[in-house]
Amino acid sequence: LSQREVYWGIPMIRSVGDVDDIALFIPYIFVDNPWSMTCGNTVIGYPKQLAWFQIGGPLENPYPIKIDTSVFVKYSPNTPQTWQLLTQIQNPGLLAPLDVPKSATQAWPFGDLDRIFGPGGDFPLDGKILDLFKAEPGTYGAVQLKQFRNAVNITEASYQALVSCKVYVAPGGSFGPLPNASIEIPAYDSLNIASELGLISADGSTFQPIIPFWMSCDFNCQDFQEIPLP
């Protein structure tokens, strides 16, 4: 399926038997393809929601990017669900970053690992954990919680399972640096991404990426496993 999407992911260490690897859990993902939303939710367990994307420029400088989705601004019997700003990405007028990934597999999905997580990086990691990130360039494990809500009591799940797979980037993808950006993530009663993920900024809603880049590639998922939960 072809789509535009935006997601927030959390890398984690996964243990399968005696083997540890890095898996990505995605608690928020928004797409502009209804078929992708249905397939992602029911097959892989990605919590996809519909969104509307407005992209301002060419691939190498697409700002401003404005993405809307449907939310409850306030939880109230008098508040309807409406389309509101999910996130807005703008160019604050700064120069493009100097340190950019050198290959597609180095760029995605976690960026330049040494630049970010190495000893002199922004978020240095223990060497053993950094080695897990580097073990399989261009691929990562994905772990999601699939849930189907109970139609009678929506606070309960009629079916739930842990779903895992391997995600692979097809070789030959092209990429390049993007200008620095400011990323606005508003808060609503039904969707407060920054607070729930513990993202910190001066005003609580505006953030700056470490290494912004554009990338063109294909990726696919293999080795599905689904473990039903009580």
XYZ file of N, CA and C in Angstrom, residues 18-216:
597
model
N 17.396 -16.784 24.142
C 18.680 -16.263 24.620
C 19.188 -15.111 23.763
N 18.353 -14.628 22.850
C 18.779 -13.594 21.909
C 18.058 -12.285 22.215
N 18.823 -11.196 22.311
C 18.263 -9.853 22.486
C 18.380 -9.085 21.176
N 17.379 -8.289 20.880
C 17.474 -7.379 19.744
C 16.695 -6.112 20.065
N 16.733 -5.151 19.127
C 15.991 -3.910 19.289
C 14.676 -4.019 18.547
N 13.582 -3.765 19.235
C 12.256 -3.763 18.627
C 11.647 -2.376 18.778
N 10.800 -2.023 17.832
C 10.168 -0.706 17.848
C 8.689 -0.870 18.150
N 8.235 -0.184 19.184
C 6.806 -0.129 19.510
C 6.271 1.222 19.069
N 5.189 1.227 18.316
C 4.613 2.461 17.785
C 3.248 2.704 18.433
N 3.168 3.615 19.394
C 1.880 3.885 20.046
C 0.988 4.839 19.261
N 1.589 5.633 18.332
C 0.812 6.601 17.552
C 1.249 6.522 16.096
N 0.292 6.320 15.206
C 0.591 6.322 13.780
C -0.648 6.829 13.034
N -0.423 7.735 12.092
C -1.507 8.376 11.361
C -1.207 8.269 9.868
N -2.217 7.896 9.080
C -2.044 7.666 7.646
C -3.190 8.332 6.881
N -2.971 8.520 5.556
C -4.024 9.113 4.729
C -4.662 8.087 3.792
N -4.481 6.799 4.076
C -5.049 5.734 3.256
C -5.952 4.867 4.127
N -7.291 4.917 3.931
C -8.200 4.130 4.779
C -7.932 2.630 4.716
N -7.528 2.124 3.536
C -7.237 0.694 3.429
C -6.037 0.331 4.294
N -5.031 1.186 4.299
C -3.862 0.944 5.138
C -4.241 0.969 6.608
N -5.132 1.873 6.976
C -5.573 1.956 8.365
C -6.239 0.650 8.786
N -7.154 0.142 7.964
C -7.867 -1.088 8.289
C -6.915 -2.273 8.363
N -6.044 -2.406 7.365
C -5.095 -3.520 7.335
C -4.128 -3.440 8.500
N -3.595 -2.240 8.753
C -2.638 -2.089 9.840
C -3.228 -2.428 11.190
N -4.463 -2.007 11.432
C -5.097 -2.255 12.723
C -5.410 -3.731 12.928
N -5.972 -4.378 11.901
C -6.484 -5.740 12.069
C -5.429 -6.814 11.868
N -4.372 -6.513 11.105
C -3.359 -7.529 10.823
C -2.154 -7.387 11.740
N -1.532 -6.195 11.753
C -0.267 -6.024 12.467
C -0.468 -5.460 13.868
N -1.595 -4.800 14.093
C -1.820 -4.196 15.397
C -1.365 -2.759 15.499
N -0.952 -2.142 14.371
C -0.619 -0.720 14.405
C -1.893 0.087 14.664
N -1.889 1.003 15.634
C -3.104 1.770 15.960
C -3.308 2.929 14.982
N -3.458 2.622 13.698
C -3.522 3.663 12.678
C -4.832 4.444 12.753
N -4.697 5.762 12.605
C -5.842 6.654 12.511
C -5.704 7.492 11.243
N -6.842 7.947 10.732
C -6.809 8.747 9.520
C -6.283 10.150 9.801
N -5.581 10.696 8.817
C -5.048 12.056 8.931
C -5.071 12.704 7.557
N -4.968 14.028 7.539
C -4.942 14.812 6.310
C -3.604 15.532 6.242
N -2.846 15.297 5.161
C -1.493 15.819 5.026
C -1.468 16.961 4.009
N -0.843 18.062 4.382
C -0.573 19.164 3.459
C 0.937 19.416 3.483
N 1.589 19.207 2.338
C 3.039 19.330 2.236
C 3.359 20.514 1.344
N 4.196 21.419 1.849
C 4.344 22.715 1.219
C 5.317 22.812 0.078
N 6.295 21.875 -0.034
C 7.329 22.048 -1.047
C 7.833 20.732 -1.578
N 8.936 20.747 -2.343
C 9.510 19.528 -2.922
C 10.146 18.652 -1.861
N 10.551 17.455 -2.268
C 11.080 16.468 -1.339
C 12.236 17.004 -0.512
N 13.123 17.787 -1.128
C 14.315 18.257 -0.434
C 14.039 19.384 0.551
N 12.874 20.008 0.456
C 12.510 21.087 1.380
C 10.980 21.190 1.431
N 10.339 20.245 2.127
C 8.876 20.131 2.057
C 8.111 21.039 3.009
N 8.807 21.900 3.767
C 8.129 22.709 4.783
C 7.328 23.836 4.121
N 6.239 24.264 4.744
C 5.678 23.694 5.977
C 4.883 22.422 5.688
N 4.907 21.518 6.659
C 4.090 20.316 6.619
C 3.023 20.453 7.700
N 1.781 20.300 7.312
C 0.667 20.432 8.253
C -0.164 19.155 8.186
N -0.402 18.546 9.343
C -1.131 17.281 9.413
C -2.276 17.437 10.405
N -3.487 17.128 9.958
C -4.676 17.211 10.798
C -5.246 15.822 11.042
N -5.907 15.651 12.186
C -6.609 14.412 12.476
C -7.834 14.737 13.324
N -8.644 13.727 13.585
C -9.899 13.918 14.299
C -9.703 13.665 15.792
N -10.104 14.635 16.623
C -9.899 14.536 18.070
C -11.094 15.115 18.817
N -11.132 14.840 20.118
C -11.995 15.572 21.035
C -11.127 16.621 21.728
N -11.340 17.883 21.423
C -10.542 18.944 22.041
C -10.737 18.928 23.551
N -11.978 18.797 23.992
C -12.317 18.668 25.403
C -13.258 17.477 25.565
N -13.087 16.765 26.679
C -14.042 15.707 26.988
C -15.266 16.338 27.635
N -16.333 16.388 26.872
C -17.568 17.004 27.357
C -18.725 16.505 26.503
N -19.926 16.341 27.090
C -21.087 15.960 26.291
C -21.393 16.963 25.183
N -20.901 18.194 25.332
C -21.189 19.237 24.350
C -20.066 19.421 23.326
N -19.015 18.590 23.393
C -17.873 18.753 22.496
C -17.901 17.678 21.423
N -18.111 18.045 20.162
C -18.088 17.053 19.086
C -16.653 16.692 18.709
N -16.496 15.565 18.038
C -15.197 15.199 17.493
C -14.957 16.026 16.229
N -13.803 16.708 16.168
C -13.530 17.616 15.054
C -12.107 17.410 14.539
N -11.862 17.873 13.311
C -10.525 17.822 12.727
C -9.712 18.994 13.264
N -8.542 18.645 13.834
C -7.663 19.642 14.424
C -6.221 19.355 14.013
N -5.345 20.310 14.294
C -3.933 20.156 13.976
C -3.311 19.031 14.805
N -2.755 18.032 14.128
C -2.004 16.970 14.797
C -0.565 17.404 15.016
N 0.076 17.865 13.969
C 1.435 18.385 14.083
C 1.725 19.302 12.910
N 2.600 20.266 13.124
C 3.026 21.184 12.078
C 4.549 21.292 12.123
N 5.175 21.118 10.963
C 6.629 21.141 10.864
C 7.015 22.316 9.982
N 7.824 23.216 10.509
C 8.177 24.426 9.789
C 9.695 24.630 9.814
N 10.176 25.414 8.862
C 11.585 25.778 8.800
C 11.781 27.066 9.598
N 12.540 27.012 10.700
C 12.748 28.231 11.502
C 13.821 29.150 10.927
N 14.343 28.816 9.730
C 15.332 29.675 9.096
C 16.757 29.329 9.424
N 16.998 28.154 10.049
C 18.356 27.737 10.389
C 18.970 26.942 9.246
N 20.282 26.768 9.269
C 20.966 26.021 8.225
C 20.701 24.529 8.368
N 20.882 23.804 7.267
C 20.746 22.357 7.308
C 21.833 21.762 8.193
N 21.579 20.644 8.845
C 22.574 20.033 9.728
C 23.777 19.558 8.921
N 24.962 19.583 9.529
C 26.180 19.151 8.857
C 26.360 17.642 8.939
N 25.974 17.027 10.049
C 26.137 15.591 10.229
C 24.888 14.874 9.741
N 24.980 14.225 8.584
C 23.846 13.504 8.025
C 24.257 12.063 7.775
N 23.304 11.130 7.778
C 23.635 9.728 7.490
C 24.260 9.584 6.105
N 25.072 8.525 5.928
C 25.785 8.322 4.673
C 25.151 7.257 3.790
N 24.163 6.539 4.284
C 23.494 5.518 3.480
C 22.070 5.369 3.969
N 21.232 4.742 3.137
C 19.832 4.572 3.487
C 19.676 3.688 4.721
N 20.451 2.596 4.782
C 20.319 1.705 5.930
C 20.856 2.340 7.205
N 21.790 3.292 7.068
C 22.277 4.011 8.245
C 21.256 5.043 8.708
N 20.481 5.561 7.765
C 19.545 6.630 8.100
C 18.295 6.125 8.811
N 17.780 5.012 8.385
C 16.465 4.580 8.867
C 16.572 3.225 9.524
N 15.900 2.964 10.639
C 14.855 3.798 11.220
C 15.301 4.700 12.375
N 16.567 4.559 12.847
C 16.965 5.245 14.076
C 17.952 6.374 13.843
N 18.289 6.673 12.577
C 19.232 7.739 12.311
C 20.669 7.271 12.457
N 21.599 8.205 12.473
C 23.026 7.921 12.608
C 23.293 7.508 14.057
N 23.510 6.206 14.257
C 23.580 5.679 15.618
C 24.748 6.253 16.408
N 25.935 6.350 15.790
C 27.077 6.910 16.510
C 26.852 8.378 16.838
N 26.262 9.106 15.899
C 26.006 10.542 16.100
C 25.020 10.774 17.237
N 24.034 9.887 17.385
C 22.997 10.080 18.400
C 23.308 9.331 19.690
N 23.696 8.040 19.569
C 23.813 7.170 20.739
C 25.254 6.805 21.098
N 26.241 7.234 20.276
C 27.634 6.913 20.556
C 28.181 7.677 21.749
N 29.448 7.420 22.131
C 30.041 8.066 23.324
C 29.970 9.588 23.285
N 30.110 10.207 22.109
C 30.024 11.661 22.023
C 28.701 12.164 21.509
N 27.678 11.292 21.460
C 26.388 11.660 20.905
C 25.495 12.390 21.886
N 24.298 12.733 21.400
C 23.349 13.467 22.244
C 22.790 12.604 23.372
N 22.636 11.298 23.105
C 22.068 10.384 24.096
C 22.932 9.125 24.162
N 24.144 9.211 24.748
C 25.064 8.065 24.747
C 24.466 6.857 25.464
N 24.668 5.681 24.848
C 24.152 4.430 25.388
C 25.295 3.517 25.800
N 25.001 2.592 26.695
C 25.935 1.548 27.035
C 26.353 0.797 25.767
N 27.626 0.401 25.692
C 28.152 -0.218 24.486
C 27.373 -1.436 24.032
N 26.908 -2.279 24.974
C 26.167 -3.479 24.605
C 24.829 -3.127 23.962
N 24.187 -2.074 24.461
C 22.918 -1.665 23.877
C 23.138 -1.057 22.500
N 24.200 -0.252 22.363
C 24.520 0.328 21.060
C 24.805 -0.770 20.041
N 25.460 -1.844 20.458
C 25.735 -2.966 19.558
C 24.445 -3.621 19.077
N 23.408 -3.660 19.922
C 22.122 -4.224 19.503
C 21.501 -3.383 18.395
N 21.626 -2.040 18.501
C 21.113 -1.169 17.453
C 21.838 -1.419 16.129
N 23.136 -1.734 16.213
C 23.952 -1.880 15.010
C 23.944 -3.293 14.432
N 23.314 -4.241 15.127
C 23.448 -5.651 14.751
C 22.930 -5.938 13.347
N 21.808 -5.355 12.956
C 21.205 -5.624 11.649
C 20.838 -4.299 10.980
N 21.779 -3.670 10.293
C 21.481 -2.371 9.647
C 20.326 -2.500 8.656
N 19.458 -1.506 8.679
C 18.350 -1.486 7.729
C 17.195 -2.378 8.098
N 17.192 -2.936 9.290
C 16.065 -3.762 9.715
C 15.850 -3.597 11.214
N 14.667 -3.899 11.668
C 14.389 -3.869 13.100
C 13.182 -4.757 13.380
N 13.043 -5.159 14.626
C 11.862 -5.885 15.039
C 10.745 -4.911 15.376
N 9.524 -5.312 15.120
C 8.351 -4.501 15.471
C 7.473 -5.295 16.421
N 7.027 -4.650 17.484
C 6.148 -5.285 18.466
C 4.940 -4.392 18.685
N 3.747 -4.945 18.527
C 2.516 -4.182 18.733
C 1.520 -4.978 19.565
N 0.626 -4.261 20.213
C -0.483 -4.874 20.942
C -1.738 -4.719 20.099
N -2.223 -5.828 19.559
C -3.461 -5.798 18.769
C -4.652 -5.969 19.715
N -5.637 -5.103 19.575
C -6.832 -5.198 20.414
C -8.083 -4.941 19.588
N -9.092 -5.764 19.796
C -10.428 -5.516 19.264
C -11.336 -5.263 20.461
N -11.994 -4.108 20.471
C -12.792 -3.729 21.626
C -14.089 -4.519 21.689
N -14.569 -4.728 22.901
C -15.851 -5.379 23.137
C -16.971 -4.402 22.771
N -17.847 -4.796 21.857
C -18.895 -3.892 21.387
C -19.898 -3.540 22.485
N -20.051 -4.420 23.466
C -21.005 -4.177 24.551
C -20.360 -3.319 25.638
N -19.094 -3.606 25.973
C -18.385 -2.857 27.001
C -17.044 -2.413 26.422
N -16.958 -1.176 25.964
C -15.780 -0.709 25.234
C -14.558 -0.551 26.122
N -14.712 -0.680 27.451
C -13.542 -0.636 28.327
C -12.822 -1.977 28.362
N -13.386 -2.993 27.712
C -12.780 -4.316 27.680
C -12.431 -4.695 26.242
N -11.498 -5.627 26.108
C -11.112 -6.132 24.790
C -11.733 -7.501 24.582
N -12.345 -7.718 23.402
C -12.886 -9.036 23.091
C -11.799 -9.954 22.547
N -10.703 -9.347 22.041
C -9.539 -10.127 21.600
C -8.317 -9.238 21.692
N -7.219 -9.786 22.193
C -5.971 -9.046 22.198
C -4.813 -10.023 22.033
N -3.749 -9.529 21.410
C -2.593 -10.371 21.143
C -1.364 -9.503 20.969
N -0.189 -10.063 21.277
C 1.083 -9.439 20.950
C 1.487 -9.896 19.556
N 1.770 -8.941 18.680
C 2.162 -9.241 17.310
C 3.581 -8.742 17.095
N 4.432 -9.584 16.510
C 5.803 -9.175 16.222
C 6.161 -9.563 14.798
N 7.093 -8.821 14.223
C 7.571 -9.121 12.879
C 8.923 -8.454 12.699
N 9.576 -8.728 11.572
C 10.798 -8.056 11.175
C 10.482 -7.107 10.023
N 10.987 -5.876 10.112
C 10.780 -4.877 9.069
C 12.106 -4.674 8.346
N 12.073 -4.760 7.006
C 13.287 -4.656 6.198
C 13.178 -3.473 5.239
N 14.279 -2.734 5.098
C 14.364 -1.657 4.120
C 14.966 -2.221 2.842
N 14.306 -1.993 1.693
C 14.855 -2.442 0.422
C 16.101 -1.634 0.094
N 17.174 -2.279 -0.413
C 18.398 -1.546 -0.736
C 18.177 -0.582 -1.893
N 19.038 0.439 -1.966
C 18.972 1.379 -3.077
C 18.156 2.620 -2.821
N 17.654 2.801 -1.600
C 16.879 3.999 -1.306
C 17.751 5.244 -1.352
N 17.172 6.351 -1.797
C 17.904 7.615 -1.837
C 17.480 8.484 -0.671
N 18.336 9.420 -0.307
C 18.036 10.279 0.840
C 18.902 11.521 0.762
N 18.616 12.470 1.634
C 19.401 13.685 1.713
C 19.019 14.466 2.949
N 19.803 15.505 3.306
C 19.507 16.291 4.504
C 18.319 17.222 4.277
N 17.636 17.522 5.343
C 16.578 18.529 5.346
C 17.039 19.735 6.162
N 16.505 20.912 5.866
C 16.774 22.042 6.755
C 16.268 21.730 8.160
N 16.878 22.365 9.151
C 16.379 22.197 10.511
C 14.916 22.603 10.588
N 14.241 22.093 11.575
C 12.800 22.295 11.649
C 12.364 22.529 13.087
N 11.213 23.149 13.222
C 10.508 23.183 14.501
C 9.240 22.370 14.331
N 8.942 21.536 15.303
C 7.814 20.611 15.229
C 6.836 20.956 16.342
N 5.646 21.338 15.953
C 4.593 21.677 16.925
C 3.676 20.480 17.098
N 3.422 20.092 18.360
C 2.526 18.974 18.670
C 1.502 19.467 19.694
N 0.347 19.953 19.256
C -0.655 20.454 20.211
C -1.205 19.333 21.094
N -1.810 19.734 22.211
C -2.395 18.789 23.158
C -3.913 18.926 23.160
N -4.589 17.786 23.188
C -6.044 17.738 23.288
C -6.416 16.707 24.354
N -7.634 16.762 24.830
C -8.055 15.803 25.848
C -7.949 14.370 25.352
N -8.265 14.119 24.085
C -8.239 12.753 23.562
C -6.915 12.389 22.916
N -5.979 13.339 22.821
C -4.698 13.062 22.170
C -3.654 14.043 22.689
N -2.795 13.552 23.578
C -1.760 14.406 24.178
C -0.426 13.674 24.057
N 0.117 13.650 22.843
C 1.272 12.826 22.520
C 2.500 13.245 23.323
N 2.806 14.531 23.374
C 4.018 14.986 24.055
C 4.014 14.594 25.523
N 2.899 14.795 26.197
C 2.811 14.468 27.617
C 2.903 12.967 27.846
N 2.189 12.183 27.043
C 2.154 10.740 27.259
C 3.486 10.070 26.943
N 4.281 10.660 26.049
C 5.594 10.103 25.728
C 6.714 10.748 26.537
N 6.376 11.734 27.367
C 7.387 12.379 28.190
C 8.329 13.272 27.409
N 7.874 13.846 26.299
C 8.704 14.756 25.513
C 8.801 16.102 26.232
N 9.985 16.674 26.243
C 10.237 17.892 27.023
C 10.682 19.004 26.093
N 10.068 20.175 26.232
C 10.500 21.371 25.510
C 10.209 22.582 26.380
N 10.679 23.731 25.930
C 10.519 24.944 26.734
C 9.048 25.292 26.935
N 8.247 25.158 25.872
C 6.840 25.523 25.994
C 5.915 24.311 26.053
N 6.472 23.105 26.011
C 5.667 21.897 26.136
C 5.060 21.392 24.852
N 5.180 22.149 23.741
C 4.523 21.710 22.505
C 5.366 21.900 21.249
N 6.554 22.514 21.347
C 7.400 22.766 20.180
C 8.744 22.080 20.370
N 9.172 21.315 19.356
C 10.356 20.480 19.473
C 11.233 20.656 18.243
N 12.501 20.246 18.369
C 13.441 20.333 17.260
C 14.072 18.970 17.032
N 14.075 18.453 15.796
C 14.685 17.143 15.528
C 16.199 17.220 15.619
N 16.834 16.084 15.919
C 18.292 16.030 16.010
C 18.905 15.971 14.618
N 18.427 15.047 13.782
C 18.976 14.875 12.438
C 17.820 14.737 11.450
N 17.295 15.837 10.919
C 16.210 15.722 9.932
C 16.752 15.331 8.565
N 16.091 14.367 7.911
C 16.495 13.979 6.561
C 15.273 13.462 5.815
N 15.337 13.493 4.467
C 14.302 12.879 3.644
C 14.838 11.566 3.104
N 13.940 10.666 2.769
C 14.364 9.343 2.330
C 13.286 8.736 1.452
N 13.699 8.060 0.401
C 12.791 7.350 -0.492
C 13.182 5.881 -0.487
